[in-house]
Amino acid sequence: MDSELSFANASEIKTELLAVLATDIQTAKGADAKPQPTLLTANEAVRNAAAAVLASGEFKACPNETLLLHAPAGLAAKRLLLVGLGKKTKSTVHGVRNAAGTAVRFAKPRGIKELALLLPESAPEPGLPLTSELSARAAVEGAFVGDFDPDTYRSDRKDLSVRSFTLVAPADADQAALRASFAEGVIVGESQNFTRSLVNEPGNKLTPTLLGQRAGQMAEEVGLNGEIFSTDKIHELKMGAFWSVSQGSEEPPALIVLRYEPAGVTDGPILGLVGKGITFDTGGISIKPADNMEKMKYDMAGGAAMIGAMRAIALLKPRVRVVCVVCAAENMPDGKAQKPGDVQTAMSGKTIEIINTDAEGRLVLADGLTYARQLGATHLIDAATLTGAVGVALGMINAGAFSNDDPTFEKFNAALATSCEKFWRLPLGDEYAEMIKSDIGDIKNTGGRYGGAITAAEFLKVFAEDTPWIHLDIAGLAWIDENKPFIAKGPSGVAVRSILEWVRSYE
Ligand code: BES
Ligand code: MN
Ligand code: ZN
């Protein structure tokens, strides 16, 4: 999708589809309080073109509600699309992101290849809680996110992608500031989609080796230092926990290391991004039931989020050093596979009793965390589709977050205001750590039925040691089961934006 920021007069834009956002300014409650949808543009011609339909009461400006007008009077555009943002007081930047996605996803199935979206203006609606810079960035992100569809292997696939997306800002806007925000939005939206395209690939099309190749290719394109290792290096580093997962597969593992080293930055923090890259999780010898097992191709979503975040970091160039470690492997049952009861020695020297071979994510991450520390990381963040239990705890609404350090977590929490992603911090503590003590070795890889997301995090905490660390369990949010007006079902790309903003907060 090509994207462009324009400062044209809205009524003069020749386009297939002109989209304009609307909010409901009704504040009264009760039976007589009819919605009062109002367009977020000061352009009189656009307001006039929609006046009759707004007066009709047919369109209420509910979030992502749409209404299409053909041949709008007084406009050069062929069509005018109204997109709702909801109540004025509840209108948010995230609402703008979604509304832009909704406009793109309205266009796609109708074969409309080009659209222009008016940047919402608060001028006609004083008190609207939106700034134009954040809205511009969010709108272009939302447009890219909306343009993505997962049907890449359909032989009768029609490419319904929008060819050109134009964001239209008023001519008297702060053009330099908007251009910068817009450019950021393009990078972030494309990076999130890069992550989604990786997560979407099935296990046979994206083995650990191929994931490594894709990451390496991207690194070259954006100027990151990328090194992709396999079995030999994993043995050399004594990554016994990582290898124990990989040993049951014919597919060799990949240890993906990406480094971002901005010129002139020689001190300050080194941020370590660690991702779970299980390209398919059968469960291993503790094999999973057949129902829904096909979904386990997305068990590399945490690693893909880190790779996408690194792409955005390389292009946005924050002044902080970042190292990314993704541990990619396939978890398979086999004559060579590890067995429940086996004891493995992790890179850190800690011994792990394997209770369940399906708790493999924490094994590969254990060595990933140790390696990131060895590479100099002063702060760690990991992302993983780690447990089904996190979805039981938080539903498919919030992802889980954990940390061993309050100030580090506070920076992450602050980053969520920009990323507009939902993460909810869950507790850690000695009583939980008790649950993963092993009789034969240092720790075991499962902690029993209750608090499964927490005992998994406690396991990782052992390997973060004294380094400030955040763990993101995205199992519940990395895959979307139903289409939404603004995003297709399939891989969500969750965590890319939040990790990126957390990194930028160390600049
Ligand atoms: N990859 C799964 C977790 C998962 C479940 C991700 C559902 C996405 C959707 C992970 O490797 C796993 O199997 N976890 C087990 C842990 C258990 C054996 C302690 C789980 O959650 O059941
Ligand atoms: Mn598993
Ligand atoms: Zn897994």
PDB file of N, CA, C and O and ligand atoms in Angstrom, residues 276 281 288 296 298-299 356 358-362 385-389 445-446 475, ligand 1:
ATOM      1  N   LYS A 276      10.188 -15.998  21.949  1.00  0.00           N
ATOM      2  CA  LYS A 276       9.918 -17.424  21.759  1.00  0.00           C
ATOM      3  C   LYS A 276       9.576 -17.649  20.290  1.00  0.00           C
ATOM      4  O   LYS A 276       8.616 -17.083  19.782  1.00  0.00           O
ATOM      5  N   ASP A 281       4.288 -26.151  17.612  1.00  0.00           N
ATOM      6  CA  ASP A 281       4.293 -26.782  18.933  1.00  0.00           C
ATOM      7  C   ASP A 281       3.289 -27.929  18.975  1.00  0.00           C
ATOM      8  O   ASP A 281       2.097 -27.719  19.137  1.00  0.00           O
ATOM      9  N   LYS A 288      -0.127 -32.710  22.380  1.00  0.00           N
ATOM     10  CA  LYS A 288      -1.389 -31.979  22.521  1.00  0.00           C
ATOM     11  C   LYS A 288      -2.523 -32.754  21.866  1.00  0.00           C
ATOM     12  O   LYS A 288      -2.285 -33.525  20.926  1.00  0.00           O
ATOM     13  N   MET A 296      -1.110 -23.989  16.545  1.00  0.00           N
ATOM     14  CA  MET A 296       0.228 -23.897  17.159  1.00  0.00           C
ATOM     15  C   MET A 296       1.324 -23.475  16.189  1.00  0.00           C
ATOM     16  O   MET A 296       2.495 -23.401  16.525  1.00  0.00           O
ATOM     17  N   TYR A 298       1.278 -20.526  15.367  1.00  0.00           N
ATOM     18  CA  TYR A 298       1.527 -19.145  15.823  1.00  0.00           C
ATOM     19  C   TYR A 298       2.340 -19.088  17.108  1.00  0.00           C
ATOM     20  O   TYR A 298       2.480 -18.037  17.721  1.00  0.00           O
ATOM     21  N   ASP A 299       2.963 -20.195  17.441  1.00  0.00           N
ATOM     22  CA  ASP A 299       3.738 -20.244  18.687  1.00  0.00           C
ATOM     23  C   ASP A 299       5.099 -19.537  18.568  1.00  0.00           C
ATOM     24  O   ASP A 299       5.902 -19.563  19.497  1.00  0.00           O
ATOM     25  N   ASN A 356       6.722 -31.757  31.769  1.00  0.00           N
ATOM     26  CA  ASN A 356       5.818 -31.781  30.623  1.00  0.00           C
ATOM     27  C   ASN A 356       6.563 -31.178  29.431  1.00  0.00           C
ATOM     28  O   ASN A 356       6.995 -30.022  29.482  1.00  0.00           O
ATOM     29  N   ASP A 358       5.453 -30.185  26.814  1.00  0.00           N
ATOM     30  CA  ASP A 358       4.663 -29.125  26.185  1.00  0.00           C
ATOM     31  C   ASP A 358       4.939 -27.760  26.824  1.00  0.00           C
ATOM     32  O   ASP A 358       4.512 -26.740  26.303  1.00  0.00           O
ATOM     33  N   ALA A 359       5.624 -27.745  27.943  1.00  0.00           N
ATOM     34  CA  ALA A 359       6.033 -26.454  28.536  1.00  0.00           C
ATOM     35  C   ALA A 359       7.420 -26.126  27.993  1.00  0.00           C
ATOM     36  O   ALA A 359       8.408 -26.051  28.725  1.00  0.00           O
ATOM     37  N   GLU A 360       7.481 -25.977  26.644  1.00  0.00           N
ATOM     38  CA  GLU A 360       8.772 -25.832  25.956  1.00  0.00           C
ATOM     39  C   GLU A 360       9.205 -24.387  25.788  1.00  0.00           C
ATOM     40  O   GLU A 360      10.394 -24.108  25.651  1.00  0.00           O
ATOM     41  N   GLY A 361       8.235 -23.475  25.780  1.00  0.00           N
ATOM     42  CA  GLY A 361       8.575 -22.075  25.518  1.00  0.00           C
ATOM     43  C   GLY A 361       9.535 -21.536  26.560  1.00  0.00           C
ATOM     44  O   GLY A 361      10.526 -20.871  26.254  1.00  0.00           O
ATOM     45  N   ARG A 362       9.258 -21.865  27.820  1.00  0.00           N
ATOM     46  CA  ARG A 362      10.106 -21.359  28.909  1.00  0.00           C
ATOM     47  C   ARG A 362      11.512 -21.947  28.822  1.00  0.00           C
ATOM     48  O   ARG A 362      12.466 -21.324  29.284  1.00  0.00           O
ATOM     49  N   THR A 385       4.105 -16.631  23.330  1.00  0.00           N
ATOM     50  CA  THR A 385       2.804 -17.279  23.486  1.00  0.00           C
ATOM     51  C   THR A 385       3.057 -18.419  24.467  1.00  0.00           C
ATOM     52  O   THR A 385       3.222 -19.566  24.082  1.00  0.00           O
ATOM     53  N   LEU A 386       3.128 -18.074  25.750  1.00  0.00           N
ATOM     54  CA  LEU A 386       3.716 -19.012  26.707  1.00  0.00           C
ATOM     55  C   LEU A 386       2.713 -19.978  27.330  1.00  0.00           C
ATOM     56  O   LEU A 386       3.030 -21.148  27.514  1.00  0.00           O
ATOM     57  N   THR A 387       1.520 -19.477  27.693  1.00  0.00           N
ATOM     58  CA  THR A 387       0.595 -20.356  28.418  1.00  0.00           C
ATOM     59  C   THR A 387      -0.855 -20.162  27.983  1.00  0.00           C
ATOM     60  O   THR A 387      -1.290 -19.038  27.697  1.00  0.00           O
ATOM     61  N   GLY A 388      -1.608 -21.248  27.959  1.00  0.00           N
ATOM     62  CA  GLY A 388      -3.054 -21.141  27.823  1.00  0.00           C
ATOM     63  C   GLY A 388      -3.641 -20.480  29.066  1.00  0.00           C
ATOM     64  O   GLY A 388      -4.667 -19.808  29.004  1.00  0.00           O
ATOM     65  N   ALA A 389      -2.954 -20.652  30.185  1.00  0.00           N
ATOM     66  CA  ALA A 389      -3.472 -20.152  31.460  1.00  0.00           C
ATOM     67  C   ALA A 389      -3.626 -18.631  31.474  1.00  0.00           C
ATOM     68  O   ALA A 389      -4.494 -18.103  32.170  1.00  0.00           O
ATOM     69  N   ASN A 445       9.774 -27.732  35.035  1.00  0.00           N
ATOM     70  CA  ASN A 445       9.249 -26.831  33.999  1.00  0.00           C
ATOM     71  C   ASN A 445       7.738 -26.658  34.030  1.00  0.00           C
ATOM     72  O   ASN A 445       7.191 -25.988  33.157  1.00  0.00           O
ATOM     73  N   THR A 446       7.046 -27.209  34.998  1.00  0.00           N
ATOM     74  CA  THR A 446       5.636 -26.857  35.198  1.00  0.00           C
ATOM     75  C   THR A 446       5.371 -26.752  36.695  1.00  0.00           C
ATOM     76  O   THR A 446       6.082 -27.352  37.509  1.00  0.00           O
ATOM     77  N   ALA A 475      -0.140 -15.224  24.628  1.00  0.00           N
ATOM     78  CA  ALA A 475      -0.835 -16.391  24.064  1.00  0.00           C
ATOM     79  C   ALA A 475      -2.295 -16.094  23.728  1.00  0.00           C
ATOM     80  O   ALA A 475      -2.824 -16.594  22.737  1.00  0.00           O
TER      81      ALA A 475
HETATM   82  N1  BES B   1       2.330 -22.717  23.122  1.00  0.00           N
HETATM   83  C1  BES B   1       1.672 -23.164  24.281  1.00  0.00           C
HETATM   84  C2  BES B   1       0.780 -22.118  24.927  1.00  0.00           C
HETATM   85  C3  BES B   1      -0.396 -21.667  24.109  1.00  0.00           C
HETATM   86  C4  BES B   1      -1.633 -22.208  24.327  1.00  0.00           C
HETATM   87  C5  BES B   1      -0.252 -20.671  23.171  1.00  0.00           C
HETATM   88  C6  BES B   1      -2.709 -21.773  23.612  1.00  0.00           C
HETATM   89  C7  BES B   1      -1.330 -20.237  22.447  1.00  0.00           C
HETATM   90  C8  BES B   1      -2.562 -20.784  22.668  1.00  0.00           C
HETATM   91  C9  BES B   1       2.702 -23.601  25.315  1.00  0.00           C
HETATM   92  O1  BES B   1       3.878 -24.123  24.806  1.00  0.00           O
HETATM   93  C10 BES B   1       2.071 -24.676  26.117  1.00  0.00           C
HETATM   94  O2  BES B   1       1.804 -25.702  25.578  1.00  0.00           O
HETATM   95  N2  BES B   1       1.808 -24.399  27.380  1.00  0.00           N
HETATM   96  C11 BES B   1       1.203 -25.335  28.232  1.00  0.00           C
HETATM   97  C12 BES B   1       1.960 -25.339  29.537  1.00  0.00           C
HETATM   98  C13 BES B   1       1.607 -26.465  30.436  1.00  0.00           C
HETATM   99  C14 BES B   1       2.073 -27.776  29.852  1.00  0.00           C
HETATM  100  C15 BES B   1       2.250 -26.214  31.781  1.00  0.00           C
HETATM  101  C16 BES B   1      -0.237 -24.901  28.447  1.00  0.00           C
HETATM  102  O3  BES B   1      -0.510 -23.709  28.480  1.00  0.00           O
HETATM  103  O4  BES B   1      -1.098 -25.764  28.518  1.00  0.00           O
END
